[in-house]
mmCIF file of C-alpha atoms in Angstrom:
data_model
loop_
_atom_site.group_PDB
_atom_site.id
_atom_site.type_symbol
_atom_site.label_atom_id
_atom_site.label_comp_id
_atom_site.label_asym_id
_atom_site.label_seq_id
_atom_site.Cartn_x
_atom_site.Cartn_y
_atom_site.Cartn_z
ATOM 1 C CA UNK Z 1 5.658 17.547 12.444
ATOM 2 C CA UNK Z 2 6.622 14.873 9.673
ATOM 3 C CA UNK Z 3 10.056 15.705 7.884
ATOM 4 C CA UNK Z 4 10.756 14.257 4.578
ATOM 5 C CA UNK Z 5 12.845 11.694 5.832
ATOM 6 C CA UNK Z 6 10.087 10.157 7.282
ATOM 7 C CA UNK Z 7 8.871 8.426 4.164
ATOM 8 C CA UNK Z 8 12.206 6.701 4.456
ATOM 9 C CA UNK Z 9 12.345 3.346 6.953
ATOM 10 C CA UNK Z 10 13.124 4.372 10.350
ATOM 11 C CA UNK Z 11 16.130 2.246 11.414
ATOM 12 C CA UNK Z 12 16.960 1.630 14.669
ATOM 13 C CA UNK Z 13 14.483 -0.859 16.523
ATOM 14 C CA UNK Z 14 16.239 -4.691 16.797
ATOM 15 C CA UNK Z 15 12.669 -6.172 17.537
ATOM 16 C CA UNK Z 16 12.535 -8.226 14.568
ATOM 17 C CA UNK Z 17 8.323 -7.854 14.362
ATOM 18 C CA UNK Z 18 9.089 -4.256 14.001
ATOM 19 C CA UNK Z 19 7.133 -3.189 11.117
ATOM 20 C CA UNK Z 20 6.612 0.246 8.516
ATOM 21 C CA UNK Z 21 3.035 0.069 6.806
ATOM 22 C CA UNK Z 22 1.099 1.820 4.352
ATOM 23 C CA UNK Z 23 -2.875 1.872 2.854
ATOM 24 C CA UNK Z 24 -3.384 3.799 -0.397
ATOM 25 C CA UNK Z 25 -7.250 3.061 -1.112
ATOM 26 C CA UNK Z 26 -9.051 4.891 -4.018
ATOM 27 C CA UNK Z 27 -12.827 4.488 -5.642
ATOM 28 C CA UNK Z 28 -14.115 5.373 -8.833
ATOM 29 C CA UNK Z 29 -17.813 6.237 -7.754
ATOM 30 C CA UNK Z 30 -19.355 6.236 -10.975
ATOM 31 C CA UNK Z 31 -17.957 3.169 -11.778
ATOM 32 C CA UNK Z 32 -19.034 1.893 -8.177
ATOM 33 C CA UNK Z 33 -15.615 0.874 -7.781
ATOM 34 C CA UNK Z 34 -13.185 0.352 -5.233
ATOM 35 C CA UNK Z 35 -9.634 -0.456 -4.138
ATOM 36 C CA UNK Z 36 -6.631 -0.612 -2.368
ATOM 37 C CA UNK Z 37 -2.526 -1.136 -2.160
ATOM 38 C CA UNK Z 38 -1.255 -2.138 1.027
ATOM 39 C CA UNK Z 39 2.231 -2.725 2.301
ATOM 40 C CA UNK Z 40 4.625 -3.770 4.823
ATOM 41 C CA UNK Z 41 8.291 -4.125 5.208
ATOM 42 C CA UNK Z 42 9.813 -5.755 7.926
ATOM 43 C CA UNK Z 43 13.015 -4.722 7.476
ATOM 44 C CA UNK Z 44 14.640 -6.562 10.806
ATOM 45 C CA UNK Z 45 13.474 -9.410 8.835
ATOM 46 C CA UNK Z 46 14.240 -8.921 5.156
ATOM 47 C CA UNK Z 47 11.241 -9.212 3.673
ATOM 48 C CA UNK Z 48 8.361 -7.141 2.336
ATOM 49 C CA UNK Z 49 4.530 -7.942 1.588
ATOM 50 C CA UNK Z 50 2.262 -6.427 -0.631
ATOM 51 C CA UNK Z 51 -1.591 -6.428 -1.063
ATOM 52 C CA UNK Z 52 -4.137 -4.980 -4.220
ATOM 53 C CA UNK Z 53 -7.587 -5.855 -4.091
ATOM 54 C CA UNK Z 54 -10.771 -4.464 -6.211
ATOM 55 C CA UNK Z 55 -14.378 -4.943 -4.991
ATOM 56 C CA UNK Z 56 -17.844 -3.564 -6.480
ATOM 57 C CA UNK Z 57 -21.455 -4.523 -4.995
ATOM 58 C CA UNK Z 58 -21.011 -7.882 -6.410
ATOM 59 C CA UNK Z 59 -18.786 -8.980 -3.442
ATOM 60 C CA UNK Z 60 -17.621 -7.675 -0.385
ATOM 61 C CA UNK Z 61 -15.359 -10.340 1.035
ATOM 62 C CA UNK Z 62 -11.336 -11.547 -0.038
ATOM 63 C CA UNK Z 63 -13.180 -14.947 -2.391
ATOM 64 C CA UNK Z 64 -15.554 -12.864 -3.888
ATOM 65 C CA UNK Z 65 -14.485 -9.531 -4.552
ATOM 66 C CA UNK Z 66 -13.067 -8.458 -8.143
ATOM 67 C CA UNK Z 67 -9.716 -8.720 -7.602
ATOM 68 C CA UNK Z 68 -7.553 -9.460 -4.580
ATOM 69 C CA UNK Z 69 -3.934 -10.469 -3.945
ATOM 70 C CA UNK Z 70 -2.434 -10.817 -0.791
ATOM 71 C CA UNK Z 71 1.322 -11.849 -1.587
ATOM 72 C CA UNK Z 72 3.650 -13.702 0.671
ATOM 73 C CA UNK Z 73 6.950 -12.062 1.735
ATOM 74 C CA UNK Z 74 9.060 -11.325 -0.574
ATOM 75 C CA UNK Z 75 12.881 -10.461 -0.371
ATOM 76 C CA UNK Z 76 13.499 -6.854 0.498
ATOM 77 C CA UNK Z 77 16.147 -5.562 -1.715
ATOM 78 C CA UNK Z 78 19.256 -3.777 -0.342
ATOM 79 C CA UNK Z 79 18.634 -1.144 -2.129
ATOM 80 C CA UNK Z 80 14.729 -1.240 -1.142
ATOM 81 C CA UNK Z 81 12.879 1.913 0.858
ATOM 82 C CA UNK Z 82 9.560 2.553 2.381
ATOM 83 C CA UNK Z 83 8.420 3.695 -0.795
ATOM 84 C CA UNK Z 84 11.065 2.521 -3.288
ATOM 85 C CA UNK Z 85 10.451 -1.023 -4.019
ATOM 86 C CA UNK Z 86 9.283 -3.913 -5.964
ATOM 87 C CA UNK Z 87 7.992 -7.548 -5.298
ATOM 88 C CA UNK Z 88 8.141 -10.118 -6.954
ATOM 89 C CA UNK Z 89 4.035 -10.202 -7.224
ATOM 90 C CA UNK Z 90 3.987 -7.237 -9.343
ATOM 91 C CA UNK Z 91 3.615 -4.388 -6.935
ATOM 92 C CA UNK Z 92 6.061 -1.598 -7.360
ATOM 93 C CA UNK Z 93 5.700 1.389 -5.363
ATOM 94 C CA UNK Z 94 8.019 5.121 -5.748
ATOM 95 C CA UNK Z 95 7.744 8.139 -3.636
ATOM 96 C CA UNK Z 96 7.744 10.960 -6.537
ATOM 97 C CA UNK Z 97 7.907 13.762 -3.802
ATOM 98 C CA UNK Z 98 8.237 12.649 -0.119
ATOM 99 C CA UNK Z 99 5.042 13.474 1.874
ATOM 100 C CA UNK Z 100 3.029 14.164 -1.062
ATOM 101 C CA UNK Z 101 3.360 12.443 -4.242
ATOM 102 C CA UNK Z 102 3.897 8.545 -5.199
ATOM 103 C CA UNK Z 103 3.239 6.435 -7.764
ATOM 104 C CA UNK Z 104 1.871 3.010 -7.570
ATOM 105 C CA UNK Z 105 1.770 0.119 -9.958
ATOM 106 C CA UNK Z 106 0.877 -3.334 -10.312
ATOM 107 C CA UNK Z 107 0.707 -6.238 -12.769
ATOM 108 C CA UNK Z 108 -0.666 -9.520 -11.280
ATOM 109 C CA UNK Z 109 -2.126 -12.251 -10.382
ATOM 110 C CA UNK Z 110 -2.580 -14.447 -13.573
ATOM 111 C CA UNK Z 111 -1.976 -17.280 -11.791
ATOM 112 C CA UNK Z 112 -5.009 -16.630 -9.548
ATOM 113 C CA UNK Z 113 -7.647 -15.699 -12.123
ATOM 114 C CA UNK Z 114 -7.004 -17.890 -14.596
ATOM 115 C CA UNK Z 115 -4.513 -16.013 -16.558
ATOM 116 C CA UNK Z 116 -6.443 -12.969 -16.497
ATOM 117 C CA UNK Z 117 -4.734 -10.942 -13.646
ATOM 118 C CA UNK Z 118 -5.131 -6.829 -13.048
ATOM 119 C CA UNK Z 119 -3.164 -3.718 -14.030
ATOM 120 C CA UNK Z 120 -3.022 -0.762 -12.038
ATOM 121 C CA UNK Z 121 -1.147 2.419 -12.949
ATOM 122 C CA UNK Z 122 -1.875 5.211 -10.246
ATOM 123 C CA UNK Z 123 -0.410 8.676 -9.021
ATOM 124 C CA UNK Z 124 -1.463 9.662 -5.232
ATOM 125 C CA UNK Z 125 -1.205 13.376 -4.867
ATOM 126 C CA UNK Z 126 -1.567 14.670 -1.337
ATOM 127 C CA UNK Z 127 -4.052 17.594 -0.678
ATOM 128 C CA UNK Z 128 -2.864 18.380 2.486
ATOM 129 C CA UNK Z 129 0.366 18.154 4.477
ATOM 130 C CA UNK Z 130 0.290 14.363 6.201
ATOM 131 C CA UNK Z 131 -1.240 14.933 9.994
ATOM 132 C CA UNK Z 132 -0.361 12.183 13.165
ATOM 133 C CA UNK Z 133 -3.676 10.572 13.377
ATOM 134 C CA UNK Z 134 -2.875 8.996 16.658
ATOM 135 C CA UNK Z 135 -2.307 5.452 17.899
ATOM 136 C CA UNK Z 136 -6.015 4.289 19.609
ATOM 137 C CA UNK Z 137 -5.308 4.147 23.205
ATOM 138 C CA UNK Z 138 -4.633 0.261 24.093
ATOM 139 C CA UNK Z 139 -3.160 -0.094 20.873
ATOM 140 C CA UNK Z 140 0.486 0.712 21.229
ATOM 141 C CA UNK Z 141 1.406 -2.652 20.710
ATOM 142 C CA UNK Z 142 0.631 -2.394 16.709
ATOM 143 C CA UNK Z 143 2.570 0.629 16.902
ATOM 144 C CA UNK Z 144 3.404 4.386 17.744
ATOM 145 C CA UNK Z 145 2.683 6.218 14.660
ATOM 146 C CA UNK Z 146 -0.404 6.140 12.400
ATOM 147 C CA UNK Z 147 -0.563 8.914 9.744
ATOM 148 C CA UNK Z 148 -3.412 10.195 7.276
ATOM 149 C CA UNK Z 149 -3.521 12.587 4.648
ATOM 150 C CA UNK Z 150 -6.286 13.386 2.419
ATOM 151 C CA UNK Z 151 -5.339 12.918 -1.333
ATOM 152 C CA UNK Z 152 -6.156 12.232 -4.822
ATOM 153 C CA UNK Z 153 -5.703 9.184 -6.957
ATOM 154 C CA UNK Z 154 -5.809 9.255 -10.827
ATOM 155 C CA UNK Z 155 -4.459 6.611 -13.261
ATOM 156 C CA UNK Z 156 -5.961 3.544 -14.599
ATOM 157 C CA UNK Z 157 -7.210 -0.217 -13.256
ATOM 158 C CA UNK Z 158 -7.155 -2.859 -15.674
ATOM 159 C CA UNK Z 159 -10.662 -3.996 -14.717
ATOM 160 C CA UNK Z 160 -11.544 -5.089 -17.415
ATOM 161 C CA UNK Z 161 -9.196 -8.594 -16.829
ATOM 162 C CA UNK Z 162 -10.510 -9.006 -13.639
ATOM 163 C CA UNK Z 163 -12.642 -11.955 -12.807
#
């Protein structure tokens, strides 16, 4: 059973590869539209990375999707939590309600479109209660925890500036 402290880091590992991740994707069907915000912290480390990408049937793959930024690490703040942060490629990420609701923004990667960049301004809602989707057996060495919970994303994507 998750508690809410568990959208917090868990401290206590001193393997410096020790890692907390997270996937929010989302799709706009009718738009044929889809996406994703991915991040890590490595907090043994002191750093963070963060990920947005966009794709439609006109590409499937990182060079040709819509829209995709992969940052390098960035500085984790003191201050900085599993889902209380910012980096310095636009990505900011809250936790409104821990194991339900966060928010998720981004404002990037001009410098990688030709000064067009992205926008995204999205609220996750969980459906239901987060569940332990298991680690795949062999797999322990990418970790010992992988949750899901179905959910609902609503906001907007600056498309339009993409490509």
């Amino acid at each position: 059973m998750l508690r809410r402290e568990d959208d917090s880091f868990h401290r206590g590992s001193s393997d410096p590869w020790w890692n907390e991740s997270a996937w929010f994707s989302f799709m706009a069907p009718e738009r044929e539209l889809s996406g994703f915000a991915y991040m890590y912290h490595r907090p043994n480390m002191g750093y963070s990375v963060g990920a947005v990408g966009l794709w439609d049937p006109s590409g499937s793959q990182d060079h040709d999707c819509l829209f995709y930024d992969w940052c390098e690490p960035s500085p984790l703040a003191p201050d900085a939590d599993m889902y209380r942060f910012s980096l310095h490629n636009g990505l900011t990420v809250e936790c409104v309600e821990p194991l339900r609701s966060f928010r998720i923004r981004y404002e990037g990667g001009k410098e990688y479109y030709g000064g067009a960049g992205c926008s995204l301004e999205l609220a996750y809602e969980g459906l239901l209660p987060p569940h332990d989707g298991g680690t795949p057996h062999g797999q322990t060495e990418w970790g010992v925890g992988h949750y899901e919970q179905p959910g609902r994303m609503r906001g907007q994507i600056g498309r339009a500036s993409c490509r």
